[in-house]
């Protein structure tokens, strides 16, 4: 039986969170002399002398309206990477608990586990890049606290079968984290609408991909209210800076433009896929639900070096499990995609 209180670390359960000046006085006032800010402001700009909203209230209201999820089920982090770290801090006892990852997948689940001294069990995906449920069943133990499902998965680009994920949500008594960083590029729908059905589900999304804002570092987690409260009380009080909050609020007004951009990038992805398939150095292009393509090449590493020599950087994944001879190529602008294809063409003729 899933029981959240049995999963949360005792030190986090008993933690009294830091109380900010804005927690202790809410509302409007004429003069604020309570937070040791610099009343004169910086010489270069007077705008950022006050601490930002630690609760990200307006951002959550906007995201709530866009995603149709109550604000109390939303957490905002300094990129998904902060959310990943916080999930370890809330749920995993260092040196004791363990988590499951499904390689090949996003590298930070493992790096963050190691930072937090959490043991990682690896259950590789099958050859079709889907979950190996039989091996998973054998791998899970009493101290398995979380599993990390990336869908669409980085670097393979595919969406994980919904039925398999539902099976895990219904049967695993720990936390199932669904990383939906690339969901806006996918034909499959998000698990957001199922949030209220599964108390063990945490969904991560980000402004770094479809929203085009990797530079500002803004990640989101969606989960039950008690899980969100644990994340809130564990995070640093001012984890989202004022400039980032300002930019995010502006960007979140532009849903229509973002949707147009997604359609455009998906079109470029399909065009790029066709162009790549016509090259003799390309053996296979894996189907993608993301903004990148995993491409099996002849002489992948030499091709990678050739592209770098031509000023084009892709990701060499040829040493990664199940990705032998593969390059991961992020979809670029039409010009960038054309430049890539031209450079790959000259590799063919070498
Ligand atoms: C699957 C996945 N999740 C999360 C991230 C990072 O997200 P953020 O920029 O919000 O930290 C990436 C970045 O490449 C990713 O591939």
GROMACS .gro file of C-alpha atoms and ligand atoms in nm:
model
  366
    1UNK     CA    1   0.000   0.000   0.000
    2UNK     CA    2   0.126   0.345  -0.090
    3UNK     CA    3   0.179   0.557   0.221
    4UNK     CA    4   0.351   0.890   0.163
    5UNK     CA    5   0.448   0.935   0.527
    6UNK     CA    6   0.646   0.608   0.517
    7UNK     CA    7   0.845   0.733   0.218
    8UNK     CA    8   0.945   1.081   0.334
    9UNK     CA    9   1.274   1.106   0.526
   10UNK     CA   10   1.219   1.164   0.900
   11UNK     CA   11   1.441   1.477   0.902
   12UNK     CA   12   1.223   1.631   0.629
   13UNK     CA   13   0.899   1.537   0.806
   14UNK     CA   14   1.013   1.713   1.122
   15UNK     CA   15   1.182   2.003   0.942
   16UNK     CA   16   1.069   2.352   1.040
   17UNK     CA   17   1.122   2.546   0.715
   18UNK     CA   18   1.293   2.883   0.697
   19UNK     CA   19   1.044   3.161   0.746
   20UNK     CA   20   1.106   3.458   0.515
   21UNK     CA   21   1.019   3.818   0.593
   22UNK     CA   22   0.735   3.785   0.341
   23UNK     CA   23   0.603   3.477   0.525
   24UNK     CA   24   0.586   3.674   0.847
   25UNK     CA   25   0.418   3.980   0.699
   26UNK     CA   26   0.187   3.936   0.402
   27UNK     CA   27  -0.007   4.220   0.245
   28UNK     CA   28   0.070   4.574   0.143
   29UNK     CA   29   0.254   4.840   0.338
   30UNK     CA   30   0.403   5.181   0.272
   31UNK     CA   31   0.754   5.101   0.388
   32UNK     CA   32   0.931   4.766   0.411
   33UNK     CA   33   1.215   4.759   0.667
   34UNK     CA   34   1.197   4.388   0.749
   35UNK     CA   35   1.423   4.195   0.507
   36UNK     CA   36   1.763   4.367   0.530
   37UNK     CA   37   1.744   4.465   0.165
   38UNK     CA   38   1.930   4.770   0.036
   39UNK     CA   39   1.671   5.051   0.032
   40UNK     CA   40   1.878   5.257  -0.219
   41UNK     CA   41   1.898   4.980  -0.481
   42UNK     CA   42   2.203   4.899  -0.691
   43UNK     CA   43   2.371   5.183  -0.882
   44UNK     CA   44   2.318   5.010  -1.219
   45UNK     CA   45   1.948   4.929  -1.179
   46UNK     CA   46   1.705   5.014  -0.907
   47UNK     CA   47   1.478   4.724  -0.995
   48UNK     CA   48   1.613   4.421  -0.815
   49UNK     CA   49   1.683   4.539  -0.461
   50UNK     CA   50   1.389   4.340  -0.314
   51UNK     CA   51   1.376   3.965  -0.258
   52UNK     CA   52   1.157   3.779  -0.506
   53UNK     CA   53   0.829   3.603  -0.419
   54UNK     CA   54   0.941   3.276  -0.251
   55UNK     CA   55   0.607   3.113  -0.334
   56UNK     CA   56   0.602   3.199  -0.708
   57UNK     CA   57   0.231   3.278  -0.671
   58UNK     CA   58   0.173   3.455  -1.002
   59UNK     CA   59   0.375   3.204  -1.204
   60UNK     CA   60   0.177   2.919  -1.050
   61UNK     CA   61  -0.152   3.094  -1.128
   62UNK     CA   62  -0.049   3.125  -1.493
   63UNK     CA   63   0.073   2.766  -1.519
   64UNK     CA   64  -0.241   2.649  -1.342
   65UNK     CA   65  -0.458   2.815  -1.607
   66UNK     CA   66  -0.249   2.680  -1.897
   67UNK     CA   67  -0.217   2.323  -1.768
   68UNK     CA   68  -0.555   2.301  -1.596
   69UNK     CA   69  -0.395   2.188  -1.269
   70UNK     CA   70  -0.467   2.359  -0.934
   71UNK     CA   71  -0.184   2.590  -0.816
   72UNK     CA   72  -0.156   2.385  -0.496
   73UNK     CA   73  -0.041   2.089  -0.709
   74UNK     CA   74   0.243   2.286  -0.872
   75UNK     CA   75   0.606   2.330  -0.762
   76UNK     CA   76   0.853   2.563  -0.935
   77UNK     CA   77   1.224   2.481  -0.936
   78UNK     CA   78   1.548   2.627  -1.068
   79UNK     CA   79   1.522   2.398  -1.373
   80UNK     CA   80   1.406   2.036  -1.360
   81UNK     CA   81   1.753   1.964  -1.229
   82UNK     CA   82   1.664   2.131  -0.898
   83UNK     CA   83   1.341   1.931  -0.883
   84UNK     CA   84   1.539   1.607  -0.933
   85UNK     CA   85   1.777   1.698  -0.649
   86UNK     CA   86   1.490   1.795  -0.417
   87UNK     CA   87   1.305   1.469  -0.480
   88UNK     CA   88   1.615   1.282  -0.362
   89UNK     CA   89   1.645   1.505  -0.056
   90UNK     CA   90   1.281   1.456   0.040
   91UNK     CA   91   1.249   1.082  -0.021
   92UNK     CA   92   1.587   0.910  -0.012
   93UNK     CA   93   1.795   0.836   0.295
   94UNK     CA   94   2.164   0.878   0.190
   95UNK     CA   95   2.364   0.556   0.205
   96UNK     CA   96   2.048   0.348   0.249
   97UNK     CA   97   1.766   0.393  -0.003
   98UNK     CA   98   1.770   0.308  -0.371
   99UNK     CA   99   1.603   0.419  -0.692
  100UNK     CA  100   1.548   0.267  -1.036
  101UNK     CA  101   1.648   0.425  -1.364
  102UNK     CA  102   1.596   0.288  -1.717
  103UNK     CA  103   1.910   0.346  -1.928
  104UNK     CA  104   1.971   0.489  -2.176
  105UNK     CA  105   1.806   0.793  -2.020
  106UNK     CA  106   1.868   1.147  -1.897
  107UNK     CA  107   2.199   1.153  -1.708
  108UNK     CA  108   2.099   1.372  -1.412
  109UNK     CA  109   1.885   1.105  -1.243
  110UNK     CA  110   2.204   0.910  -1.176
  111UNK     CA  111   2.437   1.206  -1.112
  112UNK     CA  112   2.194   1.358  -0.863
  113UNK     CA  113   2.153   1.018  -0.693
  114UNK     CA  114   2.530   0.995  -0.652
  115UNK     CA  115   2.548   1.349  -0.511
  116UNK     CA  116   2.285   1.246  -0.257
  117UNK     CA  117   2.459   0.910  -0.192
  118UNK     CA  118   2.157   0.713  -0.314
  119UNK     CA  119   2.205   0.370  -0.470
  120UNK     CA  120   2.095   0.344  -0.835
  121UNK     CA  121   1.952   0.022  -0.980
  122UNK     CA  122   1.970   0.014  -1.359
  123UNK     CA  123   1.705  -0.172  -1.554
  124UNK     CA  124   1.800  -0.113  -1.919
  125UNK     CA  125   1.526  -0.051  -2.170
  126UNK     CA  126   1.457  -0.333  -2.416
  127UNK     CA  127   1.580  -0.318  -2.778
  128UNK     CA  128   1.260  -0.131  -2.876
  129UNK     CA  129   1.338   0.128  -2.604
  130UNK     CA  130   1.041   0.021  -2.390
  131UNK     CA  131   1.041  -0.077  -2.021
  132UNK     CA  132   1.153  -0.429  -1.933
  133UNK     CA  133   0.884  -0.503  -1.674
  134UNK     CA  134   1.004  -0.857  -1.606
  135UNK     CA  135   1.355  -0.740  -1.510
  136UNK     CA  136   1.207  -0.449  -1.319
  137UNK     CA  137   1.000  -0.679  -1.102
  138UNK     CA  138   1.315  -0.870  -1.005
  139UNK     CA  139   1.510  -0.548  -0.939
  140UNK     CA  140   1.270  -0.372  -0.700
  141UNK     CA  141   1.333  -0.425  -0.329
  142UNK     CA  142   1.183  -0.305   0.000
  143UNK     CA  143   1.406   0.005  -0.003
  144UNK     CA  144   1.333   0.113  -0.361
  145UNK     CA  145   1.191   0.461  -0.306
  146UNK     CA  146   1.156   0.606  -0.658
  147UNK     CA  147   1.171   0.522  -1.024
  148UNK     CA  148   1.251   0.768  -1.301
  149UNK     CA  149   1.058   0.735  -1.628
  150UNK     CA  150   1.155   0.977  -1.901
  151UNK     CA  151   0.885   1.000  -2.168
  152UNK     CA  152   0.959   1.102  -2.439
  153UNK     CA  153   1.295   0.959  -2.343
  154UNK     CA  154   1.629   1.133  -2.386
  155UNK     CA  155   1.833   1.019  -2.585
  156UNK     CA  156   1.609   0.765  -2.762
  157UNK     CA  157   1.327   1.011  -2.842
  158UNK     CA  158   1.039   0.763  -2.804
  159UNK     CA  159   0.740   0.777  -2.572
  160UNK     CA  160   0.714   0.498  -2.314
  161UNK     CA  161   0.402   0.278  -2.346
  162UNK     CA  162   0.120   0.425  -2.143
  163UNK     CA  163  -0.015   0.088  -2.030
  164UNK     CA  164   0.324  -0.002  -1.877
  165UNK     CA  165   0.339   0.327  -1.689
  166UNK     CA  166  -0.016   0.281  -1.560
  167UNK     CA  167   0.078  -0.068  -1.445
  168UNK     CA  168   0.364   0.077  -1.241
  169UNK     CA  169   0.154   0.360  -1.100
  170UNK     CA  170  -0.104   0.106  -0.986
  171UNK     CA  171   0.142  -0.141  -0.834
  172UNK     CA  172   0.457   0.038  -0.714
  173UNK     CA  173   0.433   0.165  -0.357
  174UNK     CA  174   0.712   0.421  -0.406
  175UNK     CA  175   0.721   0.742  -0.610
  176UNK     CA  176   0.695   0.720  -0.991
  177UNK     CA  177   0.857   1.029  -1.144
  178UNK     CA  178   0.752   1.097  -1.502
  179UNK     CA  179   0.988   1.339  -1.674
  180UNK     CA  180   0.783   1.503  -1.948
  181UNK     CA  181   1.048   1.758  -2.054
  182UNK     CA  182   0.971   1.686  -2.422
  183UNK     CA  183   0.596   1.616  -2.395
  184UNK     CA  184   0.492   1.916  -2.609
  185UNK     CA  185   0.662   1.761  -2.912
  186UNK     CA  186   0.490   1.426  -2.863
  187UNK     CA  187   0.184   1.271  -3.023
  188UNK     CA  188   0.104   1.116  -2.684
  189UNK     CA  189  -0.079   1.308  -2.417
  190UNK     CA  190   0.066   1.408  -2.082
  191UNK     CA  191  -0.014   1.226  -1.757
  192UNK     CA  192  -0.120   1.560  -1.604
  193UNK     CA  193  -0.490   1.481  -1.636
  194UNK     CA  194  -0.435   1.162  -1.432
  195UNK     CA  195  -0.260   1.340  -1.146
  196UNK     CA  196  -0.552   1.316  -0.904
  197UNK     CA  197  -0.580   0.938  -0.961
  198UNK     CA  198  -0.226   0.853  -0.852
  199UNK     CA  199  -0.091   0.972  -0.513
  200UNK     CA  200   0.251   0.828  -0.605
  201UNK     CA  201   0.289   1.025  -0.930
  202UNK     CA  202   0.525   1.321  -0.975
  203UNK     CA  203   0.535   1.480  -1.322
  204UNK     CA  204   0.820   1.707  -1.425
  205UNK     CA  205   0.801   1.958  -1.709
  206UNK     CA  206   1.023   2.253  -1.799
  207UNK     CA  207   1.034   2.585  -1.983
  208UNK     CA  208   1.371   2.476  -2.133
  209UNK     CA  209   1.240   2.290  -2.438
  210UNK     CA  210   0.909   2.380  -2.607
  211UNK     CA  211   0.902   2.722  -2.440
  212UNK     CA  212   1.252   2.802  -2.566
  213UNK     CA  213   1.378   2.928  -2.228
  214UNK     CA  214   1.664   2.697  -2.128
  215UNK     CA  215   1.865   3.004  -2.022
  216UNK     CA  216   1.631   3.117  -1.747
  217UNK     CA  217   1.621   2.781  -1.560
  218UNK     CA  218   1.259   2.716  -1.473
  219UNK     CA  219   1.133   2.365  -1.407
  220UNK     CA  220   0.796   2.248  -1.280
  221UNK     CA  221   0.674   1.955  -1.076
  222UNK     CA  222   0.310   1.849  -1.056
  223UNK     CA  223   0.200   1.617  -0.776
  224UNK     CA  224  -0.039   1.568  -0.485
  225UNK     CA  225  -0.062   1.862  -0.245
  226UNK     CA  226   0.131   1.683   0.036
  227UNK     CA  227   0.422   1.605  -0.199
  228UNK     CA  228   0.427   1.967  -0.322
  229UNK     CA  229   0.433   2.086   0.041
  230UNK     CA  230   0.736   1.867   0.117
  231UNK     CA  231   0.918   2.006  -0.188
  232UNK     CA  232   0.830   2.362  -0.085
  233UNK     CA  233   0.955   2.325   0.266
  234UNK     CA  234   1.285   2.170   0.150
  235UNK     CA  235   1.374   2.416  -0.128
  236UNK     CA  236   1.594   2.723  -0.070
  237UNK     CA  237   1.352   3.012   0.002
  238UNK     CA  238   1.438   3.226  -0.302
  239UNK     CA  239   1.513   2.958  -0.561
  240UNK     CA  240   1.362   3.154  -0.853
  241UNK     CA  241   1.521   3.497  -0.899
  242UNK     CA  242   1.318   3.810  -0.977
  243UNK     CA  243   1.447   3.848  -1.338
  244UNK     CA  244   1.353   3.484  -1.404
  245UNK     CA  245   1.008   3.533  -1.254
  246UNK     CA  246   0.958   3.844  -1.469
  247UNK     CA  247   1.064   3.668  -1.790
  248UNK     CA  248   0.858   3.358  -1.711
  249UNK     CA  249   0.544   3.565  -1.646
  250UNK     CA  250   0.587   3.740  -1.979
  251UNK     CA  251   0.659   3.414  -2.164
  252UNK     CA  252   0.356   3.241  -2.015
  253UNK     CA  253   0.138   3.500  -2.190
  254UNK     CA  254   0.254   3.360  -2.525
  255UNK     CA  255   0.095   3.015  -2.533
  256UNK     CA  256  -0.034   3.069  -2.887
  257UNK     CA  257   0.309   3.157  -3.025
  258UNK     CA  258   0.468   2.867  -2.841
  259UNK     CA  259   0.217   2.626  -2.992
  260UNK     CA  260   0.299   2.761  -3.340
  261UNK     CA  261   0.669   2.715  -3.269
  262UNK     CA  262   0.612   2.355  -3.160
  263UNK     CA  263   0.427   2.279  -3.485
  264UNK     CA  264   0.715   2.436  -3.680
  265UNK     CA  265   0.984   2.241  -3.494
  266UNK     CA  266   0.795   1.913  -3.541
  267UNK     CA  267   0.775   1.990  -3.914
  268UNK     CA  268   1.151   2.058  -3.924
  269UNK     CA  269   1.210   1.732  -3.735
  270UNK     CA  270   1.018   1.537  -3.998
  271UNK     CA  271   1.203   1.714  -4.283
  272UNK     CA  272   1.537   1.652  -4.114
  273UNK     CA  273   1.451   1.286  -4.069
  274UNK     CA  274   1.378   1.251  -4.443
  275UNK     CA  275   1.700   1.430  -4.541
  276UNK     CA  276   1.905   1.213  -4.305
  277UNK     CA  277   1.752   0.893  -4.440
  278UNK     CA  278   1.874   0.987  -4.788
  279UNK     CA  279   2.240   0.993  -4.673
  280UNK     CA  280   2.452   0.684  -4.714
  281UNK     CA  281   2.631   0.746  -4.382
  282UNK     CA  282   2.296   0.708  -4.203
  283UNK     CA  283   2.175   0.357  -4.124
  284UNK     CA  284   1.863   0.435  -3.925
  285UNK     CA  285   1.671   0.726  -3.777
  286UNK     CA  286   1.471   0.626  -3.470
  287UNK     CA  287   1.114   0.757  -3.448
  288UNK     CA  288   1.107   1.068  -3.229
  289UNK     CA  289   0.844   1.236  -3.014
  290UNK     CA  290   1.094   1.503  -2.906
  291UNK     CA  291   1.292   1.794  -3.056
  292UNK     CA  292   1.587   1.572  -3.144
  293UNK     CA  293   1.661   1.261  -3.346
  294UNK     CA  294   1.865   0.957  -3.249
  295UNK     CA  295   2.052   0.857  -3.562
  296UNK     CA  296   2.243   0.534  -3.620
  297UNK     CA  297   2.538   0.611  -3.846
  298UNK     CA  298   2.825   0.435  -4.016
  299UNK     CA  299   3.144   0.541  -3.833
  300UNK     CA  300   2.951   0.757  -3.584
  301UNK     CA  301   3.252   0.889  -3.396
  302UNK     CA  302   3.444   0.983  -3.713
  303UNK     CA  303   3.131   1.154  -3.841
  304UNK     CA  304   3.102   1.344  -3.513
  305UNK     CA  305   3.461   1.469  -3.549
  306UNK     CA  306   3.398   1.561  -3.914
  307UNK     CA  307   3.096   1.768  -3.810
  308UNK     CA  308   3.294   1.946  -3.537
  309UNK     CA  309   3.560   2.025  -3.800
  310UNK     CA  310   3.277   2.187  -3.995
  311UNK     CA  311   3.167   2.393  -3.696
  312UNK     CA  312   2.863   2.176  -3.616
  313UNK     CA  313   2.825   2.011  -3.276
  314UNK     CA  314   2.589   1.719  -3.222
  315UNK     CA  315   2.595   1.474  -2.929
  316UNK     CA  316   2.802   1.160  -2.969
  317UNK     CA  317   2.602   0.889  -2.791
  318UNK     CA  318   2.788   0.599  -2.954
  319UNK     CA  319   2.930   0.475  -2.621
  320UNK     CA  320   2.591   0.477  -2.447
  321UNK     CA  321   2.408   0.148  -2.382
  322UNK     CA  322   2.172   0.052  -2.672
  323UNK     CA  323   2.297   0.354  -2.869
  324UNK     CA  324   2.598   0.201  -3.046
  325UNK     CA  325   2.698   0.412  -3.346
  326UNK     CA  326   2.437   0.674  -3.260
  327UNK     CA  327   2.450   1.051  -3.273
  328UNK     CA  328   2.179   1.257  -3.107
  329UNK     CA  329   2.092   1.554  -3.320
  330UNK     CA  330   1.884   1.845  -3.189
  331UNK     CA  331   1.650   1.991  -3.451
  332UNK     CA  332   1.784   2.331  -3.557
  333UNK     CA  333   1.651   2.613  -3.772
  334UNK     CA  334   1.592   2.523  -4.137
  335UNK     CA  335   1.928   2.679  -4.228
  336UNK     CA  336   2.108   2.490  -3.952
  337UNK     CA  337   1.947   2.162  -4.059
  338UNK     CA  338   2.054   2.224  -4.418
  339UNK     CA  339   2.411   2.305  -4.308
  340UNK     CA  340   2.419   1.978  -4.113
  341UNK     CA  341   2.299   1.774  -4.411
  342UNK     CA  342   2.556   1.940  -4.642
  343UNK     CA  343   2.837   1.866  -4.397
  344UNK     CA  344   2.721   1.505  -4.359
  345UNK     CA  345   2.716   1.475  -4.738
  346UNK     CA  346   3.081   1.567  -4.761
  347UNK     CA  347   3.158   1.293  -4.505
  348UNK     CA  348   2.997   1.040  -4.738
  349UNK     CA  349   3.236   1.123  -5.018
  350UNK     CA  350   3.552   1.088  -4.803
  351LIG     C1  351   1.468   1.448  -2.002
  351LIG     C2  352   1.521   1.578  -1.953
  351LIG     N1  353   1.476   1.626  -1.837
  351LIG     C3  354   1.520   1.742  -1.789
  351LIG     C4  355   1.615   1.815  -1.858
  351LIG     C5  356   1.665   1.943  -1.799
  351LIG     O1  357   1.563   2.031  -1.777
  351LIG     P1  358   1.592   2.173  -1.714
  351LIG     O2  359   1.657   2.256  -1.817
  351LIG     O3  360   1.456   2.221  -1.674
  351LIG     O4  361   1.681   2.151  -1.593
  351LIG     C6  362   1.665   1.769  -1.978
  351LIG     C7  363   1.768   1.846  -2.051
  351LIG     O5  364   1.822   1.811  -2.150
  351LIG     C8  365   1.618   1.646  -2.026
  351LIG     O6  366   1.664   1.595  -2.141
   0.00000   0.00000   0.00000
